[in-house]
Amino acid sequence: QQQVKQSPQSLIVQKGGISIINCAYENTAFDYFPWYQQFPGKGPALLIAIRPDVSEKKEGRFTISFNKSAKQFSLHIMDSQPGDSATYFCAASMTGWGSARQLTFGSGTQLTVLP
Amino acid sequence: DGGITQSPKYLFRKEGQNVTLSCEQNLNHDAMYWYRQDPGQGLRLIYYSQIVNDFQKGDIAEGYSVSREKKESFPLTVTSAQKNPTAFYLCASSSGIGPQETQYFGPGTRLLVL
Protein backbone atom coordinates (compact mmCIF):
# COMPACT_ATOMS: atom_id res chain seq x y z
CA GLN A 1 0.00 0.00 0.00
CA GLN A 2 1.26 3.43 -0.86
CA GLN A 3 -1.25 5.40 1.19
CA VAL A 4 -0.18 8.18 3.51
CA LYS A 5 -2.72 9.19 6.12
CA GLN A 6 -2.68 12.77 7.41
CA SER A 7 -4.51 14.44 10.28
CA PRO A 8 -6.13 16.71 11.20
CA GLN A 9 -7.93 17.90 8.10
CA SER A 10 -8.04 21.43 9.47
CA LEU A 11 -6.34 23.20 12.33
CA ILE A 12 -6.86 26.58 13.93
CA VAL A 13 -4.26 27.99 16.32
CA GLN A 14 -3.62 31.32 17.93
CA LYS A 15 -0.64 33.43 16.93
CA GLY A 16 2.38 32.26 18.89
CA GLY A 17 0.98 28.79 19.45
CA ILE A 18 2.30 25.41 18.29
CA SER A 19 0.77 23.74 15.24
CA ILE A 20 1.10 19.96 15.03
CA ILE A 21 0.23 17.87 11.98
CA ASN A 22 0.54 14.10 11.97
CA CYS A 23 1.09 11.54 9.21
CA ALA A 24 1.32 7.76 9.08
CA TYR A 25 2.41 5.39 6.34
CA GLU A 26 2.37 1.65 5.67
CA ASN A 27 4.86 0.97 2.89
CA THR A 28 8.35 0.44 4.30
CA ALA A 29 9.82 1.09 0.84
CA PHE A 30 9.36 4.81 1.44
CA ASP A 31 12.76 6.32 2.14
CA TYR A 32 12.30 10.07 2.24
CA PHE A 33 9.60 12.16 3.85
CA PRO A 34 9.08 15.77 2.71
CA TRP A 35 6.52 18.31 3.82
CA TYR A 36 5.05 20.78 1.38
CA GLN A 37 3.35 24.12 2.00
CA GLN A 38 0.71 25.37 -0.40
CA PHE A 39 -0.94 28.78 -0.53
CA PRO A 40 -4.30 29.20 -2.32
CA GLY A 41 -4.02 29.08 -6.09
CA LYS A 42 -0.30 28.21 -5.99
CA GLY A 43 1.73 25.08 -6.42
CA PRO A 44 3.14 23.32 -3.34
CA ALA A 45 6.62 24.29 -2.20
CA LEU A 46 9.03 22.11 -0.26
CA LEU A 47 9.16 23.16 3.38
CA ILE A 48 11.33 20.59 5.14
CA ALA A 49 12.19 16.92 4.69
CA ILE A 50 13.65 14.04 6.68
CA ARG A 51 15.35 10.69 6.08
CA PRO A 52 14.08 7.66 8.01
CA ASP A 53 17.42 7.20 9.80
CA VAL A 54 16.94 10.54 11.56
CA SER A 55 14.47 11.01 14.42
CA GLU A 56 14.18 14.77 14.27
CA LYS A 57 15.05 17.63 11.93
CA LYS A 58 14.66 21.30 12.71
CA GLU A 59 14.77 24.29 10.36
CA GLY A 60 13.89 27.55 12.02
CA ARG A 61 10.39 27.28 13.49
CA PHE A 62 9.65 24.03 11.65
CA THR A 63 10.51 20.61 13.09
CA ILE A 64 9.85 17.12 11.78
CA SER A 65 9.67 14.28 14.28
CA PHE A 66 10.03 10.79 12.82
CA ASN A 67 9.18 7.46 14.47
CA LYS A 68 10.35 4.68 12.18
CA SER A 69 9.05 1.79 14.28
CA ALA A 70 5.57 3.32 14.43
CA LYS A 71 5.76 4.47 10.80
CA GLN A 72 4.63 7.93 11.83
CA PHE A 73 5.99 11.41 11.37
CA SER A 74 4.80 14.85 12.31
CA LEU A 75 5.36 18.51 11.58
CA HIS A 76 5.60 20.99 14.43
CA ILE A 77 5.37 24.71 13.74
CA MET A 78 6.58 26.70 16.71
CA ASP A 79 5.50 30.30 17.35
CA SER A 80 2.88 30.02 14.60
CA GLN A 81 2.28 33.21 12.62
CA PRO A 82 -0.66 34.38 10.47
CA GLY A 83 1.65 34.11 7.46
CA ASP A 84 1.89 30.36 8.12
CA SER A 85 -1.80 30.01 7.23
CA ALA A 86 -1.73 27.58 4.30
CA THR A 87 -2.38 23.96 3.43
CA TYR A 88 0.32 21.54 4.50
CA PHE A 89 0.92 18.19 2.86
CA CYS A 90 3.08 15.40 4.14
CA ALA A 91 4.51 13.08 1.53
CA ALA A 92 6.50 9.90 1.26
CA SER A 93 8.96 9.16 -1.50
CA MET A 94 10.21 5.96 -3.06
CA THR A 95 11.92 4.89 -6.26
CA GLY A 96 9.53 4.13 -9.08
CA TRP A 97 10.24 3.15 -12.65
CA GLY A 98 13.88 3.56 -13.59
CA SER A 99 15.32 5.97 -11.05
CA ALA A 100 12.35 8.34 -11.02
CA ARG A 101 11.15 9.15 -7.56
CA GLN A 102 7.45 8.85 -6.78
CA LEU A 103 5.78 11.00 -4.17
CA THR A 104 2.67 9.85 -2.35
CA PHE A 105 0.86 12.70 -0.64
CA GLY A 106 -1.30 12.89 2.42
CA SER A 107 -4.71 14.52 2.08
CA GLY A 108 -3.55 17.88 3.45
CA THR A 109 -4.15 20.01 6.53
CA GLN A 110 -5.56 23.48 6.23
CA LEU A 111 -3.87 25.59 8.90
CA THR A 112 -5.33 28.89 10.04
CA VAL A 113 -3.34 31.03 12.46
CA LEU A 114 -5.45 33.67 14.14
CA PRO A 115 -3.85 37.07 14.81
CA ASP B 1 14.87 33.06 -13.97
CA GLY B 2 14.59 29.28 -13.60
CA GLY B 3 11.33 27.52 -12.90
CA ILE B 4 8.27 25.73 -14.13
CA THR B 5 5.57 27.43 -16.13
CA GLN B 6 2.09 26.11 -16.70
CA SER B 7 -0.48 27.49 -19.07
CA PRO B 8 -3.19 28.44 -19.18
CA LYS B 9 -4.02 29.39 -15.61
CA TYR B 10 -7.69 28.58 -16.22
CA LEU B 11 -9.09 26.25 -18.87
CA PHE B 12 -12.66 25.49 -19.78
CA ARG B 13 -13.66 22.25 -21.41
CA LYS B 14 -16.86 21.44 -23.23
CA GLU B 15 -18.40 17.99 -23.18
CA GLY B 16 -16.63 15.57 -25.50
CA GLN B 17 -13.67 17.88 -26.00
CA ASN B 18 -9.99 17.08 -25.54
CA VAL B 19 -7.90 19.81 -23.95
CA THR B 20 -4.14 20.10 -23.50
CA LEU B 21 -2.35 21.62 -20.53
CA SER B 22 1.13 22.97 -21.07
CA CYS B 23 4.11 22.47 -18.76
CA GLU B 24 7.58 23.84 -19.46
CA GLN B 25 10.67 23.82 -17.24
CA ASN B 26 14.07 25.46 -17.66
CA LEU B 27 15.68 23.76 -14.67
CA ASN B 28 17.36 21.13 -16.86
CA HIS B 29 15.55 18.45 -14.89
CA ASP B 30 15.26 14.95 -16.28
CA ALA B 31 12.07 13.89 -14.51
CA MET B 32 8.67 15.51 -14.92
CA TYR B 33 5.34 14.72 -13.30
CA TRP B 34 1.63 15.53 -13.55
CA TYR B 35 -0.62 15.56 -10.51
CA ARG B 36 -4.29 16.14 -10.04
CA GLN B 37 -5.49 17.95 -6.91
CA ASP B 38 -9.06 17.68 -5.65
CA PRO B 39 -10.33 19.24 -2.42
CA GLY B 40 -9.63 17.03 0.59
CA GLN B 41 -7.74 14.41 -1.45
CA GLY B 42 -4.24 15.75 -1.67
CA LEU B 43 -2.27 15.31 -4.89
CA ARG B 44 -2.59 12.18 -7.00
CA LEU B 45 -0.06 11.18 -9.63
CA ILE B 46 -1.36 10.98 -13.21
CA TYR B 47 1.80 10.38 -15.28
CA TYR B 48 5.52 10.77 -14.90
CA SER B 49 8.48 10.76 -17.22
CA GLN B 50 12.09 10.01 -16.41
CA ILE B 51 13.53 10.67 -19.87
CA VAL B 52 12.54 12.03 -23.25
CA ASN B 53 10.22 9.79 -25.28
CA ASP B 54 9.34 7.63 -22.30
CA PHE B 55 6.72 7.95 -19.58
CA GLN B 56 4.85 5.84 -17.06
CA LYS B 57 1.29 5.78 -15.76
CA GLY B 58 0.67 6.95 -12.24
CA ASP B 59 -2.23 6.08 -9.97
CA ILE B 60 -5.00 7.78 -11.99
CA ALA B 61 -3.91 7.74 -15.66
CA GLU B 62 -7.27 6.74 -17.17
CA GLY B 63 -8.67 9.48 -19.39
CA TYR B 64 -5.33 11.28 -19.68
CA SER B 65 -2.43 11.15 -22.12
CA VAL B 66 1.02 12.74 -22.20
CA SER B 67 4.01 13.13 -24.48
CA ARG B 68 7.66 13.91 -23.80
CA GLU B 69 9.27 14.96 -27.07
CA LYS B 70 11.59 17.49 -25.45
CA LYS B 71 13.35 17.46 -22.10
CA GLU B 72 11.82 20.79 -21.07
CA SER B 73 8.21 20.05 -22.07
CA PHE B 74 5.63 17.59 -20.74
CA PRO B 75 2.10 18.43 -21.98
CA LEU B 76 -0.95 16.70 -20.54
CA THR B 77 -4.08 16.02 -22.60
CA VAL B 78 -7.34 15.54 -20.77
CA THR B 79 -9.43 13.43 -23.10
CA SER B 80 -13.18 13.13 -23.41
CA ALA B 81 -12.85 9.77 -21.67
CA GLN B 82 -12.10 11.58 -18.41
CA LYS B 83 -15.63 11.98 -17.05
CA ASN B 84 -14.78 14.15 -14.07
CA PRO B 85 -11.97 16.45 -15.21
CA THR B 86 -12.72 19.44 -12.98
CA ALA B 87 -9.63 19.80 -10.78
CA PHE B 88 -6.42 21.72 -10.20
CA TYR B 89 -3.59 20.24 -12.27
CA LEU B 90 -0.02 20.55 -11.12
CA CYS B 91 3.14 19.85 -13.07
CA ALA B 92 6.40 19.15 -11.28
CA SER B 93 9.98 18.37 -12.16
CA SER B 94 13.01 17.00 -10.39
CA SER B 95 16.60 16.14 -11.12
CA GLY B 96 15.62 12.50 -10.84
CA ILE B 97 18.80 11.64 -9.01
CA GLY B 98 19.05 10.20 -5.51
CA PRO B 99 16.53 9.59 -2.74
CA GLN B 100 16.59 13.15 -1.49
CA GLU B 101 15.70 14.87 -4.71
CA THR B 102 13.13 17.60 -4.49
CA GLN B 103 10.14 17.95 -6.75
CA TYR B 104 9.51 21.54 -7.80
CA PHE B 105 5.95 22.47 -8.69
CA GLY B 106 4.51 24.86 -11.21
CA PRO B 107 1.70 27.31 -10.41
CA GLY B 108 -1.02 24.97 -11.67
CA THR B 109 -3.89 25.02 -14.17
CA ARG B 110 -7.49 24.97 -13.00
CA LEU B 111 -9.70 23.02 -15.39
CA LEU B 112 -13.44 23.60 -15.37
CA VAL B 113 -16.16 21.89 -17.37
CA LEU B 114 -18.77 24.01 -19.12
PDB file of C-alpha atoms in Angstrom:
ATOM      1  CA  GLN A   1       0.000   0.000   0.000  1.00  0.00           C
ATOM      2  CA  GLN A   2       1.258   3.434  -0.864  1.00  0.00           C
ATOM      3  CA  GLN A   3      -1.251   5.400   1.194  1.00  0.00           C
ATOM      4  CA  VAL A   4      -0.182   8.183   3.512  1.00  0.00           C
ATOM      5  CA  LYS A   5      -2.723   9.193   6.125  1.00  0.00           C
ATOM      6  CA  GLN A   6      -2.685  12.769   7.406  1.00  0.00           C
ATOM      7  CA  SER A   7      -4.512  14.439  10.284  1.00  0.00           C
ATOM      8  CA  PRO A   8      -6.126  16.708  11.202  1.00  0.00           C
ATOM      9  CA  GLN A   9      -7.926  17.899   8.095  1.00  0.00           C
ATOM     10  CA  SER A  10      -8.044  21.432   9.468  1.00  0.00           C
ATOM     11  CA  LEU A  11      -6.336  23.195  12.333  1.00  0.00           C
ATOM     12  CA  ILE A  12      -6.857  26.581  13.935  1.00  0.00           C
ATOM     13  CA  VAL A  13      -4.265  27.988  16.321  1.00  0.00           C
ATOM     14  CA  GLN A  14      -3.617  31.321  17.928  1.00  0.00           C
ATOM     15  CA  LYS A  15      -0.639  33.429  16.930  1.00  0.00           C
ATOM     16  CA  GLY A  16       2.384  32.259  18.887  1.00  0.00           C
ATOM     17  CA  GLY A  17       0.984  28.787  19.453  1.00  0.00           C
ATOM     18  CA  ILE A  18       2.298  25.410  18.294  1.00  0.00           C
ATOM     19  CA  SER A  19       0.767  23.739  15.239  1.00  0.00           C
ATOM     20  CA  ILE A  20       1.098  19.959  15.034  1.00  0.00           C
ATOM     21  CA  ILE A  21       0.226  17.875  11.977  1.00  0.00           C
ATOM     22  CA  ASN A  22       0.538  14.096  11.968  1.00  0.00           C
ATOM     23  CA  CYS A  23       1.092  11.544   9.214  1.00  0.00           C
ATOM     24  CA  ALA A  24       1.321   7.758   9.081  1.00  0.00           C
ATOM     25  CA  TYR A  25       2.410   5.391   6.338  1.00  0.00           C
ATOM     26  CA  GLU A  26       2.375   1.652   5.670  1.00  0.00           C
ATOM     27  CA  ASN A  27       4.865   0.969   2.891  1.00  0.00           C
ATOM     28  CA  THR A  28       8.353   0.440   4.295  1.00  0.00           C
ATOM     29  CA  ALA A  29       9.817   1.094   0.843  1.00  0.00           C
ATOM     30  CA  PHE A  30       9.356   4.812   1.440  1.00  0.00           C
ATOM     31  CA  ASP A  31      12.755   6.320   2.143  1.00  0.00           C
ATOM     32  CA  TYR A  32      12.297  10.071   2.238  1.00  0.00           C
ATOM     33  CA  PHE A  33       9.598  12.163   3.848  1.00  0.00           C
ATOM     34  CA  PRO A  34       9.079  15.766   2.707  1.00  0.00           C
ATOM     35  CA  TRP A  35       6.525  18.306   3.818  1.00  0.00           C
ATOM     36  CA  TYR A  36       5.047  20.784   1.379  1.00  0.00           C
ATOM     37  CA  GLN A  37       3.354  24.124   2.001  1.00  0.00           C
ATOM     38  CA  GLN A  38       0.713  25.369  -0.400  1.00  0.00           C
ATOM     39  CA  PHE A  39      -0.936  28.775  -0.531  1.00  0.00           C
ATOM     40  CA  PRO A  40      -4.301  29.195  -2.318  1.00  0.00           C
ATOM     41  CA  GLY A  41      -4.016  29.076  -6.085  1.00  0.00           C
ATOM     42  CA  LYS A  42      -0.304  28.210  -5.991  1.00  0.00           C
ATOM     43  CA  GLY A  43       1.731  25.083  -6.421  1.00  0.00           C
ATOM     44  CA  PRO A  44       3.136  23.323  -3.339  1.00  0.00           C
ATOM     45  CA  ALA A  45       6.620  24.290  -2.201  1.00  0.00           C
ATOM     46  CA  LEU A  46       9.030  22.112  -0.258  1.00  0.00           C
ATOM     47  CA  LEU A  47       9.164  23.156   3.385  1.00  0.00           C
ATOM     48  CA  ILE A  48      11.327  20.592   5.143  1.00  0.00           C
ATOM     49  CA  ALA A  49      12.186  16.918   4.694  1.00  0.00           C
ATOM     50  CA  ILE A  50      13.649  14.038   6.679  1.00  0.00           C
ATOM     51  CA  ARG A  51      15.347  10.686   6.075  1.00  0.00           C
ATOM     52  CA  PRO A  52      14.078   7.658   8.015  1.00  0.00           C
ATOM     53  CA  ASP A  53      17.417   7.197   9.804  1.00  0.00           C
ATOM     54  CA  VAL A  54      16.941  10.539  11.555  1.00  0.00           C
ATOM     55  CA  SER A  55      14.474  11.010  14.418  1.00  0.00           C
ATOM     56  CA  GLU A  56      14.179  14.768  14.266  1.00  0.00           C
ATOM     57  CA  LYS A  57      15.053  17.629  11.930  1.00  0.00           C
ATOM     58  CA  LYS A  58      14.661  21.299  12.706  1.00  0.00           C
ATOM     59  CA  GLU A  59      14.771  24.286  10.364  1.00  0.00           C
ATOM     60  CA  GLY A  60      13.887  27.546  12.025  1.00  0.00           C
ATOM     61  CA  ARG A  61      10.389  27.280  13.490  1.00  0.00           C
ATOM     62  CA  PHE A  62       9.648  24.034  11.648  1.00  0.00           C
ATOM     63  CA  THR A  63      10.511  20.608  13.092  1.00  0.00           C
ATOM     64  CA  ILE A  64       9.847  17.119  11.776  1.00  0.00           C
ATOM     65  CA  SER A  65       9.669  14.283  14.280  1.00  0.00           C
ATOM     66  CA  PHE A  66      10.030  10.791  12.819  1.00  0.00           C
ATOM     67  CA  ASN A  67       9.180   7.460  14.470  1.00  0.00           C
ATOM     68  CA  LYS A  68      10.354   4.679  12.177  1.00  0.00           C
ATOM     69  CA  SER A  69       9.045   1.785  14.276  1.00  0.00           C
ATOM     70  CA  ALA A  70       5.574   3.316  14.429  1.00  0.00           C
ATOM     71  CA  LYS A  71       5.756   4.472  10.801  1.00  0.00           C
ATOM     72  CA  GLN A  72       4.630   7.931  11.826  1.00  0.00           C
ATOM     73  CA  PHE A  73       5.992  11.411  11.372  1.00  0.00           C
ATOM     74  CA  SER A  74       4.800  14.849  12.313  1.00  0.00           C
ATOM     75  CA  LEU A  75       5.365  18.511  11.581  1.00  0.00           C
ATOM     76  CA  HIS A  76       5.598  20.994  14.426  1.00  0.00           C
ATOM     77  CA  ILE A  77       5.373  24.711  13.737  1.00  0.00           C
ATOM     78  CA  MET A  78       6.583  26.701  16.705  1.00  0.00           C
ATOM     79  CA  ASP A  79       5.497  30.298  17.351  1.00  0.00           C
ATOM     80  CA  SER A  80       2.878  30.018  14.595  1.00  0.00           C
ATOM     81  CA  GLN A  81       2.276  33.213  12.622  1.00  0.00           C
ATOM     82  CA  PRO A  82      -0.659  34.375  10.466  1.00  0.00           C
ATOM     83  CA  GLY A  83       1.648  34.108   7.463  1.00  0.00           C
ATOM     84  CA  ASP A  84       1.887  30.360   8.122  1.00  0.00           C
ATOM     85  CA  SER A  85      -1.797  30.007   7.226  1.00  0.00           C
ATOM     86  CA  ALA A  86      -1.725  27.576   4.301  1.00  0.00           C
ATOM     87  CA  THR A  87      -2.377  23.962   3.433  1.00  0.00           C
ATOM     88  CA  TYR A  88       0.324  21.544   4.500  1.00  0.00           C
ATOM     89  CA  PHE A  89       0.921  18.188   2.861  1.00  0.00           C
ATOM     90  CA  CYS A  90       3.078  15.405   4.139  1.00  0.00           C
ATOM     91  CA  ALA A  91       4.510  13.083   1.531  1.00  0.00           C
ATOM     92  CA  ALA A  92       6.500   9.899   1.260  1.00  0.00           C
ATOM     93  CA  SER A  93       8.955   9.164  -1.503  1.00  0.00           C
ATOM     94  CA  MET A  94      10.214   5.963  -3.057  1.00  0.00           C
ATOM     95  CA  THR A  95      11.921   4.887  -6.262  1.00  0.00           C
ATOM     96  CA  GLY A  96       9.531   4.134  -9.082  1.00  0.00           C
ATOM     97  CA  TRP A  97      10.235   3.150 -12.652  1.00  0.00           C
ATOM     98  CA  GLY A  98      13.885   3.564 -13.595  1.00  0.00           C
ATOM     99  CA  SER A  99      15.325   5.973 -11.054  1.00  0.00           C
ATOM    100  CA  ALA A 100      12.353   8.337 -11.021  1.00  0.00           C
ATOM    101  CA  ARG A 101      11.149   9.145  -7.556  1.00  0.00           C
ATOM    102  CA  GLN A 102       7.448   8.854  -6.785  1.00  0.00           C
ATOM    103  CA  LEU A 103       5.778  11.000  -4.169  1.00  0.00           C
ATOM    104  CA  THR A 104       2.665   9.846  -2.353  1.00  0.00           C
ATOM    105  CA  PHE A 105       0.863  12.700  -0.643  1.00  0.00           C
ATOM    106  CA  GLY A 106      -1.296  12.893   2.423  1.00  0.00           C
ATOM    107  CA  SER A 107      -4.705  14.525   2.075  1.00  0.00           C
ATOM    108  CA  GLY A 108      -3.549  17.877   3.454  1.00  0.00           C
ATOM    109  CA  THR A 109      -4.153  20.007   6.533  1.00  0.00           C
ATOM    110  CA  GLN A 110      -5.562  23.484   6.228  1.00  0.00           C
ATOM    111  CA  LEU A 111      -3.874  25.592   8.901  1.00  0.00           C
ATOM    112  CA  THR A 112      -5.334  28.891  10.035  1.00  0.00           C
ATOM    113  CA  VAL A 113      -3.340  31.029  12.459  1.00  0.00           C
ATOM    114  CA  LEU A 114      -5.455  33.667  14.144  1.00  0.00           C
ATOM    115  CA  PRO A 115      -3.854  37.073  14.808  1.00  0.00           C
TER     116      PRO A 115
ATOM    117  CA  ASP B   1      14.869  33.060 -13.966  1.00  0.00           C
ATOM    118  CA  GLY B   2      14.586  29.282 -13.600  1.00  0.00           C
ATOM    119  CA  GLY B   3      11.335  27.518 -12.895  1.00  0.00           C
ATOM    120  CA  ILE B   4       8.272  25.729 -14.133  1.00  0.00           C
ATOM    121  CA  THR B   5       5.567  27.426 -16.126  1.00  0.00           C
ATOM    122  CA  GLN B   6       2.089  26.107 -16.697  1.00  0.00           C
ATOM    123  CA  SER B   7      -0.483  27.489 -19.069  1.00  0.00           C
ATOM    124  CA  PRO B   8      -3.193  28.444 -19.183  1.00  0.00           C
ATOM    125  CA  LYS B   9      -4.016  29.393 -15.610  1.00  0.00           C
ATOM    126  CA  TYR B  10      -7.686  28.584 -16.218  1.00  0.00           C
ATOM    127  CA  LEU B  11      -9.086  26.251 -18.870  1.00  0.00           C
ATOM    128  CA  PHE B  12     -12.660  25.492 -19.785  1.00  0.00           C
ATOM    129  CA  ARG B  13     -13.663  22.245 -21.409  1.00  0.00           C
ATOM    130  CA  LYS B  14     -16.858  21.435 -23.229  1.00  0.00           C
ATOM    131  CA  GLU B  15     -18.405  17.990 -23.175  1.00  0.00           C
ATOM    132  CA  GLY B  16     -16.627  15.571 -25.500  1.00  0.00           C
ATOM    133  CA  GLN B  17     -13.666  17.882 -25.998  1.00  0.00           C
ATOM    134  CA  ASN B  18      -9.991  17.077 -25.544  1.00  0.00           C
ATOM    135  CA  VAL B  19      -7.901  19.807 -23.947  1.00  0.00           C
ATOM    136  CA  THR B  20      -4.136  20.101 -23.502  1.00  0.00           C
ATOM    137  CA  LEU B  21      -2.349  21.624 -20.533  1.00  0.00           C
ATOM    138  CA  SER B  22       1.132  22.973 -21.075  1.00  0.00           C
ATOM    139  CA  CYS B  23       4.108  22.473 -18.759  1.00  0.00           C
ATOM    140  CA  GLU B  24       7.582  23.839 -19.460  1.00  0.00           C
ATOM    141  CA  GLN B  25      10.669  23.821 -17.244  1.00  0.00           C
ATOM    142  CA  ASN B  26      14.065  25.456 -17.663  1.00  0.00           C
ATOM    143  CA  LEU B  27      15.682  23.757 -14.670  1.00  0.00           C
ATOM    144  CA  ASN B  28      17.363  21.128 -16.864  1.00  0.00           C
ATOM    145  CA  HIS B  29      15.554  18.450 -14.885  1.00  0.00           C
ATOM    146  CA  ASP B  30      15.258  14.947 -16.282  1.00  0.00           C
ATOM    147  CA  ALA B  31      12.067  13.893 -14.509  1.00  0.00           C
ATOM    148  CA  MET B  32       8.668  15.506 -14.920  1.00  0.00           C
ATOM    149  CA  TYR B  33       5.343  14.721 -13.305  1.00  0.00           C
ATOM    150  CA  TRP B  34       1.634  15.526 -13.553  1.00  0.00           C
ATOM    151  CA  TYR B  35      -0.618  15.558 -10.508  1.00  0.00           C
ATOM    152  CA  ARG B  36      -4.294  16.145 -10.035  1.00  0.00           C
ATOM    153  CA  GLN B  37      -5.495  17.947  -6.908  1.00  0.00           C
ATOM    154  CA  ASP B  38      -9.061  17.675  -5.646  1.00  0.00           C
ATOM    155  CA  PRO B  39     -10.329  19.241  -2.419  1.00  0.00           C
ATOM    156  CA  GLY B  40      -9.629  17.030   0.586  1.00  0.00           C
ATOM    157  CA  GLN B  41      -7.739  14.409  -1.445  1.00  0.00           C
ATOM    158  CA  GLY B  42      -4.237  15.751  -1.674  1.00  0.00           C
ATOM    159  CA  LEU B  43      -2.274  15.312  -4.888  1.00  0.00           C
ATOM    160  CA  ARG B  44      -2.586  12.184  -6.997  1.00  0.00           C
ATOM    161  CA  LEU B  45      -0.058  11.177  -9.630  1.00  0.00           C
ATOM    162  CA  ILE B  46      -1.355  10.981 -13.211  1.00  0.00           C
ATOM    163  CA  TYR B  47       1.802  10.377 -15.283  1.00  0.00           C
ATOM    164  CA  TYR B  48       5.524  10.772 -14.905  1.00  0.00           C
ATOM    165  CA  SER B  49       8.484  10.762 -17.224  1.00  0.00           C
ATOM    166  CA  GLN B  50      12.089  10.008 -16.406  1.00  0.00           C
ATOM    167  CA  ILE B  51      13.532  10.666 -19.871  1.00  0.00           C
ATOM    168  CA  VAL B  52      12.542  12.027 -23.253  1.00  0.00           C
ATOM    169  CA  ASN B  53      10.224   9.788 -25.277  1.00  0.00           C
ATOM    170  CA  ASP B  54       9.341   7.631 -22.298  1.00  0.00           C
ATOM    171  CA  PHE B  55       6.719   7.952 -19.577  1.00  0.00           C
ATOM    172  CA  GLN B  56       4.852   5.841 -17.062  1.00  0.00           C
ATOM    173  CA  LYS B  57       1.293   5.781 -15.756  1.00  0.00           C
ATOM    174  CA  GLY B  58       0.670   6.949 -12.237  1.00  0.00           C
ATOM    175  CA  ASP B  59      -2.232   6.083  -9.971  1.00  0.00           C
ATOM    176  CA  ILE B  60      -5.003   7.783 -11.993  1.00  0.00           C
ATOM    177  CA  ALA B  61      -3.909   7.739 -15.660  1.00  0.00           C
ATOM    178  CA  GLU B  62      -7.270   6.741 -17.171  1.00  0.00           C
ATOM    179  CA  GLY B  63      -8.673   9.481 -19.387  1.00  0.00           C
ATOM    180  CA  TYR B  64      -5.329  11.277 -19.682  1.00  0.00           C
ATOM    181  CA  SER B  65      -2.433  11.151 -22.121  1.00  0.00           C
ATOM    182  CA  VAL B  66       1.020  12.735 -22.202  1.00  0.00           C
ATOM    183  CA  SER B  67       4.009  13.135 -24.477  1.00  0.00           C
ATOM    184  CA  ARG B  68       7.661  13.908 -23.803  1.00  0.00           C
ATOM    185  CA  GLU B  69       9.273  14.955 -27.065  1.00  0.00           C
ATOM    186  CA  LYS B  70      11.593  17.494 -25.454  1.00  0.00           C
ATOM    187  CA  LYS B  71      13.346  17.465 -22.102  1.00  0.00           C
ATOM    188  CA  GLU B  72      11.818  20.786 -21.066  1.00  0.00           C
ATOM    189  CA  SER B  73       8.210  20.050 -22.066  1.00  0.00           C
ATOM    190  CA  PHE B  74       5.626  17.586 -20.737  1.00  0.00           C
ATOM    191  CA  PRO B  75       2.103  18.433 -21.978  1.00  0.00           C
ATOM    192  CA  LEU B  76      -0.951  16.698 -20.535  1.00  0.00           C
ATOM    193  CA  THR B  77      -4.081  16.020 -22.600  1.00  0.00           C
ATOM    194  CA  VAL B  78      -7.341  15.543 -20.772  1.00  0.00           C
ATOM    195  CA  THR B  79      -9.426  13.426 -23.104  1.00  0.00           C
ATOM    196  CA  SER B  80     -13.182  13.133 -23.413  1.00  0.00           C
ATOM    197  CA  ALA B  81     -12.852   9.769 -21.667  1.00  0.00           C
ATOM    198  CA  GLN B  82     -12.096  11.576 -18.408  1.00  0.00           C
ATOM    199  CA  LYS B  83     -15.625  11.982 -17.053  1.00  0.00           C
ATOM    200  CA  ASN B  84     -14.782  14.146 -14.070  1.00  0.00           C
ATOM    201  CA  PRO B  85     -11.974  16.451 -15.208  1.00  0.00           C
ATOM    202  CA  THR B  86     -12.720  19.437 -12.977  1.00  0.00           C
ATOM    203  CA  ALA B  87      -9.629  19.802 -10.781  1.00  0.00           C
ATOM    204  CA  PHE B  88      -6.424  21.720 -10.197  1.00  0.00           C
ATOM    205  CA  TYR B  89      -3.595  20.238 -12.268  1.00  0.00           C
ATOM    206  CA  LEU B  90      -0.017  20.546 -11.121  1.00  0.00           C
ATOM    207  CA  CYS B  91       3.138  19.848 -13.066  1.00  0.00           C
ATOM    208  CA  ALA B  92       6.399  19.148 -11.278  1.00  0.00           C
ATOM    209  CA  SER B  93       9.981  18.370 -12.161  1.00  0.00           C
ATOM    210  CA  SER B  94      13.014  17.005 -10.392  1.00  0.00           C
ATOM    211  CA  SER B  95      16.605  16.143 -11.118  1.00  0.00           C
ATOM    212  CA  GLY B  96      15.624  12.502 -10.843  1.00  0.00           C
ATOM    213  CA  ILE B  97      18.801  11.639  -9.012  1.00  0.00           C
ATOM    214  CA  GLY B  98      19.052  10.202  -5.513  1.00  0.00           C
ATOM    215  CA  PRO B  99      16.527   9.585  -2.742  1.00  0.00           C
ATOM    216  CA  GLN B 100      16.594  13.151  -1.488  1.00  0.00           C
ATOM    217  CA  GLU B 101      15.700  14.865  -4.706  1.00  0.00           C
ATOM    218  CA  THR B 102      13.128  17.603  -4.489  1.00  0.00           C
ATOM    219  CA  GLN B 103      10.137  17.952  -6.749  1.00  0.00           C
ATOM    220  CA  TYR B 104       9.507  21.539  -7.803  1.00  0.00           C
ATOM    221  CA  PHE B 105       5.954  22.466  -8.694  1.00  0.00           C
ATOM    222  CA  GLY B 106       4.510  24.860 -11.214  1.00  0.00           C
ATOM    223  CA  PRO B 107       1.697  27.313 -10.409  1.00  0.00           C
ATOM    224  CA  GLY B 108      -1.025  24.971 -11.667  1.00  0.00           C
ATOM    225  CA  THR B 109      -3.891  25.020 -14.172  1.00  0.00           C
ATOM    226  CA  ARG B 110      -7.489  24.966 -13.005  1.00  0.00           C
ATOM    227  CA  LEU B 111      -9.698  23.022 -15.389  1.00  0.00           C
ATOM    228  CA  LEU B 112     -13.439  23.600 -15.375  1.00  0.00           C
ATOM    229  CA  VAL B 113     -16.159  21.887 -17.366  1.00  0.00           C
ATOM    230  CA  LEU B 114     -18.766  24.014 -19.116  1.00  0.00           C
TER     231      LEU B 114
END
